[in-house]
PDB file of C-alpha atoms in Angstrom:
ATOM      1  CA  GLY A   1      81.599  82.388 116.781  1.00 64.00           C
ATOM      2  CA  VAL A   2      84.586  81.671 119.029  1.00 72.00           C
ATOM      3  CA  ASP A   3      83.826  80.957 122.691  1.00 72.00           C
ATOM      4  CA  PRO A   4      86.866  82.312 124.599  1.00 69.00           C
ATOM      5  CA  TYR A   5      85.974  80.153 127.606  1.00 67.00           C
ATOM      6  CA  ASN A   6      85.943  76.906 125.655  1.00 76.00           C
ATOM      7  CA  LEU A   7      89.100  77.046 123.489  1.00 77.00           C
ATOM      8  CA  GLN A   8      91.018  73.809 123.010  1.00 77.00           C
ATOM      9  CA  ILE A   9      94.758  73.448 122.450  1.00 82.00           C
ATOM     10  CA  GLY A  10      95.428  73.084 118.723  1.00 81.00           C
ATOM     11  CA  THR A  11      92.219  74.826 117.628  1.00 82.00           C
ATOM     12  CA  LYS A  12      92.813  76.934 114.517  1.00 81.00           C
ATOM     13  CA  LEU A  13      91.487  80.470 114.593  1.00 78.00           C
ATOM     14  CA  THR A  14      90.821  82.546 111.480  1.00 77.00           C
ATOM     15  CA  ILE A  15      91.403  86.224 112.174  1.00 75.00           C
ATOM     16  CA  CYS A  16      90.029  88.676 109.649  1.00 67.00           C
ATOM     17  CA  ALA A  17      92.110  91.609 108.477  1.00 60.00           C
ATOM     18  CA  GLY A  18      91.547  94.712 110.558  1.00 54.00           C
ATOM     19  CA  ARG A  19      90.606  98.076 109.092  1.00 51.00           C
ATOM     20  CA  GLN A  20      93.658 100.279 108.867  1.00 51.00           C
ATOM     21  CA  MET A  21      92.947 103.643 110.419  1.00 45.00           C
ATOM     22  CA  PRO A  22      94.058 106.724 108.476  1.00 50.00           C
ATOM     23  CA  GLN A  23      97.445 107.992 109.532  1.00 53.00           C
ATOM     24  CA  LYS A  24      98.656 111.531 109.153  1.00 50.00           C
ATOM     25  CA  PRO A  25     100.930 111.406 106.097  1.00 56.00           C
ATOM     26  CA  SER A  26     104.417 112.792 105.933  1.00 58.00           C
ATOM     27  CA  MET A  27     103.445 115.302 103.237  1.00 67.00           C
ATOM     28  CA  ASP A  28     103.317 118.828 104.591  1.00 81.00           C
ATOM     29  CA  GLU A  29      99.780 120.217 104.775  1.00 87.00           C
ATOM     30  CA  LEU A  30     100.659 123.381 102.878  1.00 88.00           C
ATOM     31  CA  GLN A  31     102.442 121.345 100.214  1.00 90.00           C
ATOM     32  CA  MET A  32      99.356 119.167  99.760  1.00 92.00           C
ATOM     33  CA  THR A  33      97.073 122.185  99.454  1.00 93.00           C
ATOM     34  CA  GLY A  34      99.437 123.861  97.008  1.00 94.00           C
ATOM     35  CA  ASP A  35      99.771 120.692  94.953  1.00 95.00           C
ATOM     36  CA  PHE A  36      96.027 120.435  94.452  1.00 96.00           C
ATOM     37  CA  ASP A  37      95.764 124.051  93.357  1.00 96.00           C
ATOM     38  CA  ARG A  38      98.823 123.988  91.104  1.00 97.00           C
ATOM     39  CA  ARG A  39      97.879 120.743  89.386  1.00 97.00           C
ATOM     40  CA  MET A  40      94.266 121.736  88.811  1.00 97.00           C
ATOM     41  CA  GLN A  41      95.494 124.995  87.287  1.00 97.00           C
ATOM     42  CA  GLN A  42      97.870 123.028  85.058  1.00 97.00           C
ATOM     43  CA  PHE A  43      94.956 120.806  84.087  1.00 98.00           C
ATOM     44  CA  VAL A  44      92.823 123.728  82.889  1.00 97.00           C
ATOM     45  CA  GLY A  45      95.893 125.385  81.392  1.00 97.00           C
ATOM     46  CA  TRP A  46      96.398 122.453  79.053  1.00 97.00           C
ATOM     47  CA  LEU A  47      92.646 122.337  78.436  1.00 97.00           C
ATOM     48  CA  LYS A  48      92.954 125.893  77.118  1.00 96.00           C
ATOM     49  CA  VAL A  49      95.779 124.799  74.827  1.00 96.00           C
ATOM     50  CA  TYR A  50      93.621 121.911  73.640  1.00 97.00           C
ATOM     51  CA  LEU A  51      90.731 124.255  72.877  1.00 96.00           C
ATOM     52  CA  LEU A  52      93.048 126.486  70.862  1.00 94.00           C
ATOM     53  CA  SER A  53      94.320 123.435  68.974  1.00 95.00           C
ATOM     54  CA  LEU A  54      90.829 122.558  67.719  1.00 93.00           C
ATOM     55  CA  GLY A  55      91.338 124.865  64.775  1.00 86.00           C
ATOM     56  CA  ASP A  56      94.847 123.578  64.126  1.00 89.00           C
ATOM     57  CA  SER A  57      96.349 120.419  62.682  1.00 89.00           C
ATOM     58  CA  ALA A  58      95.377 116.961  63.901  1.00 91.00           C
ATOM     59  CA  SER A  59      98.900 116.329  65.213  1.00 93.00           C
ATOM     60  CA  ARG A  60      98.849 119.464  67.374  1.00 94.00           C
ATOM     61  CA  GLN A  61      95.417 118.520  68.653  1.00 94.00           C
ATOM     62  CA  ARG A  62      96.637 115.029  69.611  1.00 95.00           C
ATOM     63  CA  ASP A  63      99.678 116.488  71.354  1.00 97.00           C
ATOM     64  CA  ALA A  64      97.528 118.908  73.336  1.00 96.00           C
ATOM     65  CA  ALA A  65      95.129 116.105  74.287  1.00 97.00           C
ATOM     66  CA  GLN A  66      98.047 114.038  75.591  1.00 97.00           C
ATOM     67  CA  ARG A  67      99.182 116.986  77.709  1.00 97.00           C
ATOM     68  CA  VAL A  68      95.686 117.343  79.172  1.00 98.00           C
ATOM     69  CA  GLU A  69      95.613 113.633  80.009  1.00 97.00           C
ATOM     70  CA  ALA A  70      99.040 113.856  81.648  1.00 97.00           C
ATOM     71  CA  ALA A  71      97.888 116.846  83.700  1.00 97.00           C
ATOM     72  CA  ALA A  72      94.789 114.937  84.839  1.00 98.00           C
ATOM     73  CA  ASN A  73      97.036 112.086  85.973  1.00 97.00           C
ATOM     74  CA  LYS A  74      99.088 114.549  88.013  1.00 97.00           C
ATOM     75  CA  VAL A  75      95.936 115.649  89.818  1.00 97.00           C
ATOM     76  CA  VAL A  76      95.300 112.029  90.776  1.00 97.00           C
ATOM     77  CA  ASP A  77      98.943 111.696  91.867  1.00 97.00           C
ATOM     78  CA  VAL A  78      98.257 113.962  94.860  1.00 95.00           C
ATOM     79  CA  PHE A  79      95.832 111.364  96.236  1.00 96.00           C
ATOM     80  CA  GLU A  80      98.461 108.587  96.066  1.00 93.00           C
ATOM     81  CA  VAL A  81      99.968 109.658  99.389  1.00 90.00           C
ATOM     82  CA  PHE A  82      96.662 109.159 101.169  1.00 93.00           C
ATOM     83  CA  TYR A  83      94.705 106.325  99.591  1.00 95.00           C
ATOM     84  CA  PRO A  84      95.226 102.648  98.658  1.00 94.00           C
ATOM     85  CA  GLU A  85      96.430 101.594  95.225  1.00 95.00           C
ATOM     86  CA  ALA A  86      93.085 100.075  94.226  1.00 95.00           C
ATOM     87  CA  MET A  87      91.323 103.382  94.846  1.00 96.00           C
ATOM     88  CA  ILE A  88      93.940 105.287  92.840  1.00 97.00           C
ATOM     89  CA  ARG A  89      93.525 102.895  89.892  1.00 97.00           C
ATOM     90  CA  SER A  90      89.769 103.439  89.941  1.00 97.00           C
ATOM     91  CA  LEU A  91      90.208 107.196  90.195  1.00 97.00           C
ATOM     92  CA  ARG A  92      92.506 107.236  87.175  1.00 97.00           C
ATOM     93  CA  GLU A  93      89.997 105.188  85.226  1.00 97.00           C
ATOM     94  CA  HIS A  94      87.069 107.472  86.023  1.00 97.00           C
ATOM     95  CA  PHE A  95      88.752 110.889  86.156  1.00 98.00           C
ATOM     96  CA  VAL A  96      91.504 110.574  83.544  1.00 97.00           C
ATOM     97  CA  ARG A  97      90.403 107.976  81.002  1.00 95.00           C
ATOM     98  CA  GLY A  98      86.722 108.731  81.455  1.00 97.00           C
ATOM     99  CA  TYR A  99      85.833 112.240  82.569  1.00 97.00           C
ATOM    100  CA  THR A 100      88.807 114.084  81.047  1.00 98.00           C
ATOM    101  CA  LEU A 101      88.859 112.361  77.656  1.00 97.00           C
ATOM    102  CA  ASP A 102      85.097 112.679  77.227  1.00 97.00           C
ATOM    103  CA  ALA A 103      85.216 116.357  78.223  1.00 97.00           C
ATOM    104  CA  MET A 104      87.707 116.979  75.423  1.00 97.00           C
ATOM    105  CA  SER A 105      85.555 115.011  72.996  1.00 97.00           C
ATOM    106  CA  TYR A 106      82.585 117.108  74.078  1.00 97.00           C
ATOM    107  CA  ALA A 107      84.485 120.343  73.347  1.00 96.00           C
ATOM    108  CA  ASN A 108      85.560 118.980  69.971  1.00 96.00           C
ATOM    109  CA  ALA A 109      81.975 118.064  69.069  1.00 96.00           C
ATOM    110  CA  GLN A 110      80.754 121.508  70.098  1.00 95.00           C
ATOM    111  CA  ASN A 111      83.477 123.150  68.033  1.00 94.00           C
ATOM    112  CA  ASN A 112      82.385 121.059  65.027  1.00 94.00           C
ATOM    113  CA  ARG A 113      78.729 121.942  65.673  1.00 94.00           C
ATOM    114  CA  ASP A 114      77.901 118.247  66.053  1.00 96.00           C
ATOM    115  CA  THR A 115      74.986 118.605  68.461  1.00 95.00           C
ATOM    116  CA  GLN A 116      74.169 114.902  68.701  1.00 97.00           C
ATOM    117  CA  ALA A 117      77.746 113.896  69.527  1.00 97.00           C
ATOM    118  CA  ALA A 118      78.045 116.768  72.004  1.00 96.00           C
ATOM    119  CA  GLU A 119      74.937 115.616  73.854  1.00 96.00           C
ATOM    120  CA  GLU A 120      76.251 112.051  74.011  1.00 97.00           C
ATOM    121  CA  PHE A 121      79.633 113.134  75.352  1.00 97.00           C
ATOM    122  CA  GLU A 122      78.029 115.503  77.857  1.00 97.00           C
ATOM    123  CA  GLU A 123      75.997 112.581  79.209  1.00 97.00           C
ATOM    124  CA  ARG A 124      79.150 110.478  79.478  1.00 97.00           C
ATOM    125  CA  VAL A 125      80.973 113.298  81.273  1.00 97.00           C
ATOM    126  CA  SER A 126      78.108 113.432  83.759  1.00 97.00           C
ATOM    127  CA  GLU A 127      78.280 109.676  84.336  1.00 97.00           C
ATOM    128  CA  HIS A 128      82.017 109.835  85.006  1.00 98.00           C
ATOM    129  CA  ALA A 129      81.539 112.835  87.298  1.00 98.00           C
ATOM    130  CA  GLU A 130      79.097 110.751  89.337  1.00 98.00           C
ATOM    131  CA  ASP A 131      81.581 107.843  89.475  1.00 98.00           C
ATOM    132  CA  VAL A 132      84.415 110.105  90.615  1.00 98.00           C
ATOM    133  CA  ALA A 133      82.224 111.740  93.251  1.00 98.00           C
ATOM    134  CA  LYS A 134      81.014 108.431  94.677  1.00 97.00           C
ATOM    135  CA  LEU A 135      84.549 107.047  94.782  1.00 97.00           C
ATOM    136  CA  LEU A 136      85.979 110.043  96.621  1.00 97.00           C
ATOM    137  CA  ALA A 137      83.087 110.141  99.065  1.00 97.00           C
ATOM    138  CA  GLN A 138      83.510 106.425  99.726  1.00 96.00           C
ATOM    139  CA  TYR A 139      87.094 106.930 100.886  1.00 96.00           C
ATOM    140  CA  ASN A 140      86.751 110.304 102.594  1.00 96.00           C
ATOM    141  CA  ARG A 141      83.862 111.016 104.967  1.00 95.00           C
ATOM    142  CA  TYR A 142      84.336 114.766 104.551  1.00 96.00           C
ATOM    143  CA  TYR A 143      83.620 114.679 100.820  1.00 97.00           C
ATOM    144  CA  GLU A 144      80.005 115.158  99.749  1.00 97.00           C
ATOM    145  CA  ALA A 145      79.389 113.144  96.581  1.00 97.00           C
ATOM    146  CA  GLU A 146      76.644 115.483  95.370  1.00 97.00           C
ATOM    147  CA  ARG A 147      78.847 118.551  95.760  1.00 97.00           C
ATOM    148  CA  ILE A 148      81.754 116.995  93.873  1.00 98.00           C
ATOM    149  CA  GLU A 149      79.447 115.750  91.133  1.00 98.00           C
ATOM    150  CA  ASP A 150      77.873 119.189  90.723  1.00 98.00           C
ATOM    151  CA  ALA A 151      81.292 120.836  90.513  1.00 97.00           C
ATOM    152  CA  LEU A 152      82.606 118.392  87.915  1.00 98.00           C
ATOM    153  CA  ASN A 153      79.428 118.726  85.872  1.00 97.00           C
ATOM    154  CA  GLN A 154      80.142 122.439  85.441  1.00 97.00           C
ATOM    155  CA  LEU A 155      83.066 121.748  83.110  1.00 97.00           C
ATOM    156  CA  PRO A 156      81.039 121.238  79.880  1.00 96.00           C
ATOM    157  CA  GLU A 157      79.324 124.589  80.457  1.00 95.00           C
ATOM    158  CA  VAL A 158      82.701 126.236  81.058  1.00 95.00           C
ATOM    159  CA  LEU A 159      84.098 124.708  77.867  1.00 96.00           C
ATOM    160  CA  ASP A 160      81.001 125.881  76.010  1.00 94.00           C
ATOM    161  CA  ARG A 161      81.735 129.484  76.901  1.00 94.00           C
ATOM    162  CA  VAL A 162      85.242 129.246  75.488  1.00 94.00           C
ATOM    163  CA  VAL A 163      84.156 127.505  72.276  1.00 94.00           C
ATOM    164  CA  LEU A 164      81.369 130.013  71.625  1.00 93.00           C
ATOM    165  CA  ALA A 165      83.690 132.959  72.272  1.00 93.00           C
ATOM    166  CA  MET A 166      86.341 131.537  69.957  1.00 91.00           C
ATOM    167  CA  ARG A 167      83.753 130.862  67.277  1.00 88.00           C
ATOM    168  CA  SER A 168      82.405 134.429  67.443  1.00 90.00           C
ATOM    169  CA  GLY A 169      85.856 135.993  67.496  1.00 91.00           C
ATOM    170  CA  ASP A 170      84.994 137.926  70.670  1.00 91.00           C
ATOM    171  CA  VAL A 171      88.414 138.213  72.329  1.00 92.00           C
ATOM    172  CA  MET A 172      87.092 139.788  75.538  1.00 94.00           C
ATOM    173  CA  ALA A 173      84.490 137.050  75.928  1.00 93.00           C
ATOM    174  CA  GLU A 174      87.206 134.465  75.329  1.00 93.00           C
ATOM    175  CA  PHE A 175      89.426 135.944  78.056  1.00 94.00           C
ATOM    176  CA  ALA A 176      86.454 136.054  80.429  1.00 95.00           C
ATOM    177  CA  ALA A 177      85.760 132.386  79.676  1.00 94.00           C
ATOM    178  CA  TYR A 178      89.388 131.514  80.449  1.00 95.00           C
ATOM    179  CA  GLU A 179      89.037 133.292  83.797  1.00 96.00           C
ATOM    180  CA  THR A 180      85.953 131.196  84.482  1.00 96.00           C
ATOM    181  CA  MET A 181      88.014 128.066  83.822  1.00 96.00           C
ATOM    182  CA  ASP A 182      90.634 129.255  86.320  1.00 97.00           C
ATOM    183  CA  GLU A 183      87.970 129.989  88.936  1.00 97.00           C
ATOM    184  CA  TRP A 184      86.407 126.571  88.409  1.00 97.00           C
ATOM    185  CA  ALA A 185      89.778 124.859  88.865  1.00 97.00           C
ATOM    186  CA  GLY A 186      90.502 126.866  92.003  1.00 97.00           C
ATOM    187  CA  GLU A 187      87.172 125.970  93.578  1.00 97.00           C
ATOM    188  CA  VAL A 188      87.569 122.267  92.815  1.00 97.00           C
ATOM    189  CA  ALA A 189      91.149 122.257  94.137  1.00 97.00           C
ATOM    190  CA  ALA A 190      90.133 124.057  97.333  1.00 97.00           C
ATOM    191  CA  TYR A 191      87.352 121.566  98.046  1.00 97.00           C
ATOM    192  CA  LEU A 192      89.547 118.528  97.387  1.00 97.00           C
ATOM    193  CA  ALA A 193      92.315 119.891  99.592  1.00 96.00           C
ATOM    194  CA  ARG A 194      89.891 120.798 102.385  1.00 95.00           C
ATOM    195  CA  GLY A 195      88.536 117.251 102.498  1.00 95.00           C
ATOM    196  CA  VAL A 196      92.015 115.748 102.743  1.00 94.00           C
ATOM    197  CA  ARG A 197      92.996 118.248 105.447  1.00 93.00           C
ATOM    198  CA  ARG A 198      89.974 117.369 107.562  1.00 92.00           C
ATOM    199  CA  GLU A 199      90.499 113.616 107.136  1.00 91.00           C
ATOM    200  CA  PHE A 200      94.247 113.391 107.618  1.00 90.00           C
ATOM    201  CA  TYR A 201      95.432 116.590 109.331  1.00 85.00           C
ATOM    202  CA  ARG A 202      92.743 117.159 111.917  1.00 67.00           C
ATOM    203  CA  GLU A 203      93.924 117.713 115.449  1.00 46.00           C
ATOM    204  CA  GLY A 204      93.352 115.002 118.066  1.00 36.00           C
TER     205      GLY A 204
END
């Protein structure tokens, strides 16, 4: 509401904070792309260890779960170079402490044949997937929330295949399920990296 032609000496002006435009980060583009892929593969690698621990002692299961959580945090770490601290905190809350922990609980419930608990955890995984997708799309115009949500919602089905194969003792089916986990991680990593490339490394 300031009239530039009627300013008086001594008038106080309140200037709102400007929107900081994205700057191309110092991280090499290939390094960023490789980091996403490597850390998503580590994430599913520890998920495999966790699945194998379901038939083991409680202490080994807890240790594996901690490794999965740490790997999920490392996935979020890649975003730290590009996005504000508040966004990173929210992403850790939704992806690590929400989506990841509930996905493990879902696998555990399926392994124990607890259908009711599995359904509850699957619903929670879906809710966290939606939260993660909305958050990423809010901060990156090249991310499609629906596409990210759909991709993240595939994890319970992928975990199902492993649990069922382990339960039946079908080694070949188990190996095929592990390959599906790797493919899922690769597709998610590729999409996340592509969005960051388009937002921060585009020419012009």
